[in-house]
PDB file of C-alpha atoms in Angstrom:
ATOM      1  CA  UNK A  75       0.994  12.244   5.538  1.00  0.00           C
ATOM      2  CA  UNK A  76      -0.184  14.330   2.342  1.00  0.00           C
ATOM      3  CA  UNK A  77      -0.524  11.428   0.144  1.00  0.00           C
ATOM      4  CA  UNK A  78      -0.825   7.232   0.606  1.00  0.00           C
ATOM      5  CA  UNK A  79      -0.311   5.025  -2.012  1.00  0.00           C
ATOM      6  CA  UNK A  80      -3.255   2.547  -1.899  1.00  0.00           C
ATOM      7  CA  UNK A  81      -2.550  -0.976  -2.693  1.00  0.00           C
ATOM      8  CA  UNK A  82      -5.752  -3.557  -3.897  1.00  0.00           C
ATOM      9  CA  UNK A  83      -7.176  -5.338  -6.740  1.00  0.00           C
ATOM     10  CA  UNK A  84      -8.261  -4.495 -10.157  1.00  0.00           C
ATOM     11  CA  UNK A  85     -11.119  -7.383 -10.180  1.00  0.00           C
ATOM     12  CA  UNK A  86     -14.474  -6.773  -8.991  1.00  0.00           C
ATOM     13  CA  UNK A  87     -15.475  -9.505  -6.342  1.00  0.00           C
ATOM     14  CA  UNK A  88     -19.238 -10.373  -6.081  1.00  0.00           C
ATOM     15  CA  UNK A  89     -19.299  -9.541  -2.583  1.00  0.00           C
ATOM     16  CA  UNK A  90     -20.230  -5.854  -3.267  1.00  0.00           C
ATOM     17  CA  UNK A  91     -18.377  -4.964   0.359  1.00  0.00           C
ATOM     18  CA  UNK A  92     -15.079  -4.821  -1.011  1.00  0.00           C
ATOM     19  CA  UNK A  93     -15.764  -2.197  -3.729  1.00  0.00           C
ATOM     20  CA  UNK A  94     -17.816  -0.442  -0.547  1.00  0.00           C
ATOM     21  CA  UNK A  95     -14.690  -0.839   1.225  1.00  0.00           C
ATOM     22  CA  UNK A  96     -12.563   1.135  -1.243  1.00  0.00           C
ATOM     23  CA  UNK A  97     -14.905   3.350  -2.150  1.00  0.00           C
ATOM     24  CA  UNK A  98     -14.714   4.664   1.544  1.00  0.00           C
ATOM     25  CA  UNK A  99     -11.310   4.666   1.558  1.00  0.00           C
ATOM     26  CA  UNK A 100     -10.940   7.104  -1.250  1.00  0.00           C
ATOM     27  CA  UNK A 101     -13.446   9.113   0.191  1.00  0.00           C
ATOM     28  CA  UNK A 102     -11.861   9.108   3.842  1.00  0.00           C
ATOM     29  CA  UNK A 103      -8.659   9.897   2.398  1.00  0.00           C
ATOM     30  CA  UNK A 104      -9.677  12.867   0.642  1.00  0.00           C
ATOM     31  CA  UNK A 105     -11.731  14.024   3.651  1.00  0.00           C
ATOM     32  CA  UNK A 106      -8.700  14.083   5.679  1.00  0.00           C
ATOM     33  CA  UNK A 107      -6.431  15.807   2.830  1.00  0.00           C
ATOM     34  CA  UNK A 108      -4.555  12.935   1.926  1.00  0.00           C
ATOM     35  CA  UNK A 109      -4.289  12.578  -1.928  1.00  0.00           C
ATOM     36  CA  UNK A 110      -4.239   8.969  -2.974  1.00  0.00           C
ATOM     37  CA  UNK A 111      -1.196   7.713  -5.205  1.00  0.00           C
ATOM     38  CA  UNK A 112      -2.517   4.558  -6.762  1.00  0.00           C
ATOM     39  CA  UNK A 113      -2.459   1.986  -9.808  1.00  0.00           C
ATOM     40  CA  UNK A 114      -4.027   4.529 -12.651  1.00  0.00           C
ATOM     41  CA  UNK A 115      -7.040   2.057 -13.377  1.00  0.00           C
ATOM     42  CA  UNK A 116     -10.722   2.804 -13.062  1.00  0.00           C
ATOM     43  CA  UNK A 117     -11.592  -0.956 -12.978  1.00  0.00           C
ATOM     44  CA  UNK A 118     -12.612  -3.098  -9.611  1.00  0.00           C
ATOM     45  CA  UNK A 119     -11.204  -1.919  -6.395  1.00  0.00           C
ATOM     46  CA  UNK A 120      -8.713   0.327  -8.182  1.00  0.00           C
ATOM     47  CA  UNK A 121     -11.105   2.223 -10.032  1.00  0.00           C
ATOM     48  CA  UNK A 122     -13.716   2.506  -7.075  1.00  0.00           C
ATOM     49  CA  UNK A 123     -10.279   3.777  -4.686  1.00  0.00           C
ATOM     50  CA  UNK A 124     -10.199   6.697  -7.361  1.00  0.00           C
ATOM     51  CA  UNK A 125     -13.379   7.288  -7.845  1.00  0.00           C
ATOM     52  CA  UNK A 126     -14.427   7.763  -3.703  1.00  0.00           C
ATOM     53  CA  UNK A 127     -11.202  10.051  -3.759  1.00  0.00           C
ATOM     54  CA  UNK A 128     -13.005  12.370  -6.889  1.00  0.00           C
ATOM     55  CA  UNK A 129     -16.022  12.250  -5.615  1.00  0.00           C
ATOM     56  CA  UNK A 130     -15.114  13.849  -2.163  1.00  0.00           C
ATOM     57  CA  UNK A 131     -12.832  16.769  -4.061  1.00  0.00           C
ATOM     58  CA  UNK A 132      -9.386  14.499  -3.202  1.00  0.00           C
ATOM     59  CA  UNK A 133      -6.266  14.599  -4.956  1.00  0.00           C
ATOM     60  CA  UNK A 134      -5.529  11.281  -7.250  1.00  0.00           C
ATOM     61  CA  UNK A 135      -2.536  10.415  -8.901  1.00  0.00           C
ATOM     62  CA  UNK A 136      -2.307   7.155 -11.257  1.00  0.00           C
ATOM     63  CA  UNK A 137       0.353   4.981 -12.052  1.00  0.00           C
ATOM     64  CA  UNK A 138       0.210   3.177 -14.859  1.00  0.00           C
ATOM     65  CA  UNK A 139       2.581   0.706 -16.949  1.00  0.00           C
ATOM     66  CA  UNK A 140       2.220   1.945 -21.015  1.00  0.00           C
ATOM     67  CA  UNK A 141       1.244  -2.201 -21.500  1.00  0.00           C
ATOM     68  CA  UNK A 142      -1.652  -1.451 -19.711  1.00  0.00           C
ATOM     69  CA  UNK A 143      -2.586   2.107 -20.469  1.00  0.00           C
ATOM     70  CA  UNK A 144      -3.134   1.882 -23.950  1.00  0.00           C
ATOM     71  CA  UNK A 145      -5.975  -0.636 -22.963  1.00  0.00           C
ATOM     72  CA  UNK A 146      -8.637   1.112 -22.418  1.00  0.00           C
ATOM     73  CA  UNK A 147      -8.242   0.478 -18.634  1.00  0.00           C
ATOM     74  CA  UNK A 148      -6.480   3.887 -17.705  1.00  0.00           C
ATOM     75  CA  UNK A 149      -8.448   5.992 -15.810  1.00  0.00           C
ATOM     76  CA  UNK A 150      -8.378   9.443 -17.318  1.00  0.00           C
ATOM     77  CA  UNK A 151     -10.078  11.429 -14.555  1.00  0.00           C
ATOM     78  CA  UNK A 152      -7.075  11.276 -12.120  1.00  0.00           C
ATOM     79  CA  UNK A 153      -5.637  14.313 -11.144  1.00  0.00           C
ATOM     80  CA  UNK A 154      -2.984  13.345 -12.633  1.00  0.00           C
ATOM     81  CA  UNK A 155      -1.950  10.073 -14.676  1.00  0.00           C
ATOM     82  CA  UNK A 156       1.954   8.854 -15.023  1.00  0.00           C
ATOM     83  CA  UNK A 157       2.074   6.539 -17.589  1.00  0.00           C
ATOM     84  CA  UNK A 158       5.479   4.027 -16.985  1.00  0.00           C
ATOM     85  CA  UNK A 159       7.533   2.081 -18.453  1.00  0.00           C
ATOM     86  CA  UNK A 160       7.280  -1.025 -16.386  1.00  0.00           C
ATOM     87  CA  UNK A 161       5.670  -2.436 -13.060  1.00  0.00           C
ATOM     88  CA  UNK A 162       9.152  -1.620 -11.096  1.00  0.00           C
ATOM     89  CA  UNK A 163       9.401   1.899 -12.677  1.00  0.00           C
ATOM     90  CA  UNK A 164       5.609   2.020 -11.463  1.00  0.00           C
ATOM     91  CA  UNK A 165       5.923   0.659  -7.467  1.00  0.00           C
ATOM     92  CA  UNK A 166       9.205   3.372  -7.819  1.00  0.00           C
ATOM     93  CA  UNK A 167       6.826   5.950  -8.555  1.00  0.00           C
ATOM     94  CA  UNK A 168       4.715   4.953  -5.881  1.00  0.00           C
ATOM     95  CA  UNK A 169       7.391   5.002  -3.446  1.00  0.00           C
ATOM     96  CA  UNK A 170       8.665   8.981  -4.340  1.00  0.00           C
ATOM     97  CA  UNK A 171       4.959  10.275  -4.369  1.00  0.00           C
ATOM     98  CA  UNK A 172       3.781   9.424  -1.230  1.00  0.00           C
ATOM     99  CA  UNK A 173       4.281   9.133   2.374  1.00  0.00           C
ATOM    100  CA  UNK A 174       2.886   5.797   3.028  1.00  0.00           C
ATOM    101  CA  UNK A 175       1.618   2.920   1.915  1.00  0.00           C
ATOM    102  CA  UNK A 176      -2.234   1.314   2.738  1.00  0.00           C
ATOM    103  CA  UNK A 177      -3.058  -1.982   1.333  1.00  0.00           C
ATOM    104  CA  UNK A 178      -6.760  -3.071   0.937  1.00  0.00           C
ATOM    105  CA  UNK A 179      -7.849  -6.414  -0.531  1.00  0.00           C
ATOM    106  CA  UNK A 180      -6.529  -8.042  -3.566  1.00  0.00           C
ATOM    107  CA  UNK A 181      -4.789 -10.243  -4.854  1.00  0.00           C
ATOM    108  CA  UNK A 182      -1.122 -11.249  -6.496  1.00  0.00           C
ATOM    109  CA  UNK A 183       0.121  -7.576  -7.604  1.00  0.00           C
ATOM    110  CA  UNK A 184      -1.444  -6.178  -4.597  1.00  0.00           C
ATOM    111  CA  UNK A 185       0.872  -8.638  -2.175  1.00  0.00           C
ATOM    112  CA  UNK A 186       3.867  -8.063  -4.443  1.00  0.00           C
ATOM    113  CA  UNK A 187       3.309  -4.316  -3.977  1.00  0.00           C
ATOM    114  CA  UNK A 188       3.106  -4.882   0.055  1.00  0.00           C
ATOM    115  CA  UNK A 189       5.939  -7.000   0.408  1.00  0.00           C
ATOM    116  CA  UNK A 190       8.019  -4.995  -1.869  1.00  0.00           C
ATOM    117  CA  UNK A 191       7.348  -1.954   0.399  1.00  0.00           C
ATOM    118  CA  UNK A 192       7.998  -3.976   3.203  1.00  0.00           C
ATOM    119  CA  UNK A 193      11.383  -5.016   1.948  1.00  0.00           C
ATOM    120  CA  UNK A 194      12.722  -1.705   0.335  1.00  0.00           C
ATOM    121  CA  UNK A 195      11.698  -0.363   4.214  1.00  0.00           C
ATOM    122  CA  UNK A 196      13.890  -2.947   5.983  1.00  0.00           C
ATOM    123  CA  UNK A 197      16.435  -1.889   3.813  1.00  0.00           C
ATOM    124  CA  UNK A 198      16.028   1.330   3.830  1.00  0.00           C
ATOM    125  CA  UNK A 199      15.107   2.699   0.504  1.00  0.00           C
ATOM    126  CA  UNK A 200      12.122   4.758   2.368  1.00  0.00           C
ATOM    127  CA  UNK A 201      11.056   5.168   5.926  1.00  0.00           C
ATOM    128  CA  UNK A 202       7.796   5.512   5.429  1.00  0.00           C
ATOM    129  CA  UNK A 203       5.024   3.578   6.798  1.00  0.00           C
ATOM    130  CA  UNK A 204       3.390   0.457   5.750  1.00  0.00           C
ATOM    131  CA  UNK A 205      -0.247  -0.261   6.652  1.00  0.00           C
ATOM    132  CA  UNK A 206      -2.581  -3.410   6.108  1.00  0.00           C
ATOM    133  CA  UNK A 207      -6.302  -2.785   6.183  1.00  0.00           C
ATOM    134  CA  UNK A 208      -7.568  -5.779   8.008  1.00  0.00           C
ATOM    135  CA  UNK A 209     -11.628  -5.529   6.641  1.00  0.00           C
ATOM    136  CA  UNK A 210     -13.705  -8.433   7.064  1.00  0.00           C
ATOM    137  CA  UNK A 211     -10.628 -10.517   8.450  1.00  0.00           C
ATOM    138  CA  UNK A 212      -9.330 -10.513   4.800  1.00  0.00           C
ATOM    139  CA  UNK A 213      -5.981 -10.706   6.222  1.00  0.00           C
ATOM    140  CA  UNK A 214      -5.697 -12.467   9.022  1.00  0.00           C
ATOM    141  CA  UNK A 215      -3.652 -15.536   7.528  1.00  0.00           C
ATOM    142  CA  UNK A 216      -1.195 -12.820   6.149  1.00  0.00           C
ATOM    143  CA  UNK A 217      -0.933 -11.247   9.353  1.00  0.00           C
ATOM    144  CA  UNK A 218      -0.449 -14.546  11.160  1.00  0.00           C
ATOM    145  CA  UNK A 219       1.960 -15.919   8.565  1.00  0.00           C
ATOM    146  CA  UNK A 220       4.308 -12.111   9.208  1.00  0.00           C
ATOM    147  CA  UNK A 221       4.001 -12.884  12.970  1.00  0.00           C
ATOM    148  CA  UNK A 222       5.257 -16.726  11.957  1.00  0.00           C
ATOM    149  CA  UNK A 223       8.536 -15.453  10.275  1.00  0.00           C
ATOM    150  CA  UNK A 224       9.126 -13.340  13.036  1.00  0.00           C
ATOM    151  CA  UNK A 225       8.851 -15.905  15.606  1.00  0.00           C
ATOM    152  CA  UNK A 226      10.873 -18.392  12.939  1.00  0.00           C
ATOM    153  CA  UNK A 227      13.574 -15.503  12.846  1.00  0.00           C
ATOM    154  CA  UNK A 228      13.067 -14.828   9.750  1.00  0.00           C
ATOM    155  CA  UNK A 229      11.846 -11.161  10.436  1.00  0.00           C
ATOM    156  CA  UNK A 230      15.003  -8.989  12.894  1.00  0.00           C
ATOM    157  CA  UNK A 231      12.939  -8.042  15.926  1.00  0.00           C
ATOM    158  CA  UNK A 232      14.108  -4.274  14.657  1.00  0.00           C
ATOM    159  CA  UNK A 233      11.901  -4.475  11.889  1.00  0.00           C
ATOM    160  CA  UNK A 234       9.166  -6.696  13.058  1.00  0.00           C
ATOM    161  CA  UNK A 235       6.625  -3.337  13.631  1.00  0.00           C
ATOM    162  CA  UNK A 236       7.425  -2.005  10.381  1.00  0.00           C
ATOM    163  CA  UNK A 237       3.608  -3.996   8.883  1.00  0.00           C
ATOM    164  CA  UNK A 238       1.153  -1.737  10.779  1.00  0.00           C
ATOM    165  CA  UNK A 239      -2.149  -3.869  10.495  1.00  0.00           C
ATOM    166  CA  UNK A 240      -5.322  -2.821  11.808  1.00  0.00           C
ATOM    167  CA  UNK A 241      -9.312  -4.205  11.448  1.00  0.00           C
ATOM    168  CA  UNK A 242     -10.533  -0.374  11.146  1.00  0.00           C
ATOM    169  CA  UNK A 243      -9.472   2.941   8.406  1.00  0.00           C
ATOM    170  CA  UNK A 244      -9.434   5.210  11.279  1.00  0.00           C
ATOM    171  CA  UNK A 245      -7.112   3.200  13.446  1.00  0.00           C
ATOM    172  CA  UNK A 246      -4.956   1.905  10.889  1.00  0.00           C
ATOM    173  CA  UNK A 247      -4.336   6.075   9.890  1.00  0.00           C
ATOM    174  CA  UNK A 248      -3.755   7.021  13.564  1.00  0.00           C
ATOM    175  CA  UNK A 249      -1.179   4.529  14.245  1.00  0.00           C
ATOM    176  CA  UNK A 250       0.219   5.287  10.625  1.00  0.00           C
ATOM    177  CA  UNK A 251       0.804   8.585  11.846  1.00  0.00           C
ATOM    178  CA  UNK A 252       2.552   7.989  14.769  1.00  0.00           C
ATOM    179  CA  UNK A 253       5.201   5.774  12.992  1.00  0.00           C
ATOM    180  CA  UNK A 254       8.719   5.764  13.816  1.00  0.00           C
ATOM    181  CA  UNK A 255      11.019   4.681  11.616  1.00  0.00           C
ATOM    182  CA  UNK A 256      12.896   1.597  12.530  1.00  0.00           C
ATOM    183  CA  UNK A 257      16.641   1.172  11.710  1.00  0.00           C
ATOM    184  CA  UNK A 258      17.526   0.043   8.456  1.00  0.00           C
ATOM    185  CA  UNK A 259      19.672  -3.171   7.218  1.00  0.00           C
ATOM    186  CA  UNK A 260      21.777  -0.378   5.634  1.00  0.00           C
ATOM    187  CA  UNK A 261      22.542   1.295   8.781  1.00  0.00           C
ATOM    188  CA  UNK A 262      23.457  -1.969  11.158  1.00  0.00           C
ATOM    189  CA  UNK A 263      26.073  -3.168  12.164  1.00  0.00           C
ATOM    190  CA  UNK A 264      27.279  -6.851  10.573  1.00  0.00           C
ATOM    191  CA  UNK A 265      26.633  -8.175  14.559  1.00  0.00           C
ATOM    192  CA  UNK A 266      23.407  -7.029  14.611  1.00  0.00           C
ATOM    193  CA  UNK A 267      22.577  -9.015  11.241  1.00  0.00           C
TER     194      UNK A 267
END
């Protein structure tokens, strides 16, 4: 993997953990030589994924929609900044620079960003993995609600692996890197739909 798109939140919670939390992630990911694809802001989790990344000598590469770069919310000391039409020409962007996906906390654009990556890997629009960050047990309804549509049959049993979720960075990159690709929606059979 030689770069992850990160997935969190703009906002700054007052638990100062979370902007720890991605903080370290930047920083990890540029320790290990993984650049870091992500949103293009330098505010709340966003900005502090970026900044960890810098700081260590990483790679960063920002995203952003025009709506939102011309408001003073860009960060400008990315590596490099893609400014985009729209929030689907942005999560596109995401999807061609990197080699993953890694969501960390946040909130409504962060879970439309996982699922979408989710979905477009069922399908088969990438066959890259998808991890969830589990910190401080953020996630655990999410997780349990994925393992619900599974067991509903909502989720094929073929692509019921593709959410790698894990309580610890470390573990969450190892299994990451040992993903293999599922099969597609695009490549079954109607029987096996």
């Amino acid at each position: 993997m030689k770069r992850l798109a990160v997935y969190c939140g703009s906002a700054t919670p007052a638990d100062p953990r979370y902007m720890d939390l991605a903080r370290e992630v930047g920083r990890t990911l540029a320790t290990r030589g993984i650049g870091v694809v992500y949103g293009g802001g330098r505010l709340g989790l966003m900005g502090a994924v970026a900044s960890g990344a810098l700081e260590a000598g990483g790679e960063v590469i920002g995203v952003i929609p025009e709506a939102l770069a011309g408001s003073e919310v860009a960060n400008r000391d990315c590596t490099e900044l893609h400014v985009v039409e729209g929030m689907h020409e942005r999560k596109k962007a995401f999807t061609d620079l990197s080699d993953g996906f890694v969501t960390i906390p946040g909130g409504v654009g962060t879970m439309d960003e996982l699922w979408e990556a989710i979905s477009w890997a069922q399908l088969g629009y990438h066959s890259d993995p998808v991890g969830l960050l589990n910190a401080f047990g953020f996630y655990d309804h999410l997780i349990a609600f994925n393992r619900h549509m599974a067991e509903v049959g909502f989720i094929r049993p073929a692509h019921q692996n593709i959410l790698i979720a894990r309580d610890s960075l470390p573990d969450l990159l190892d299994a990451m890197a040992s993903y293999v690709p599922h099969t597609p929606i695009f490549r079954m059979k109607a029987d096996d739909l």
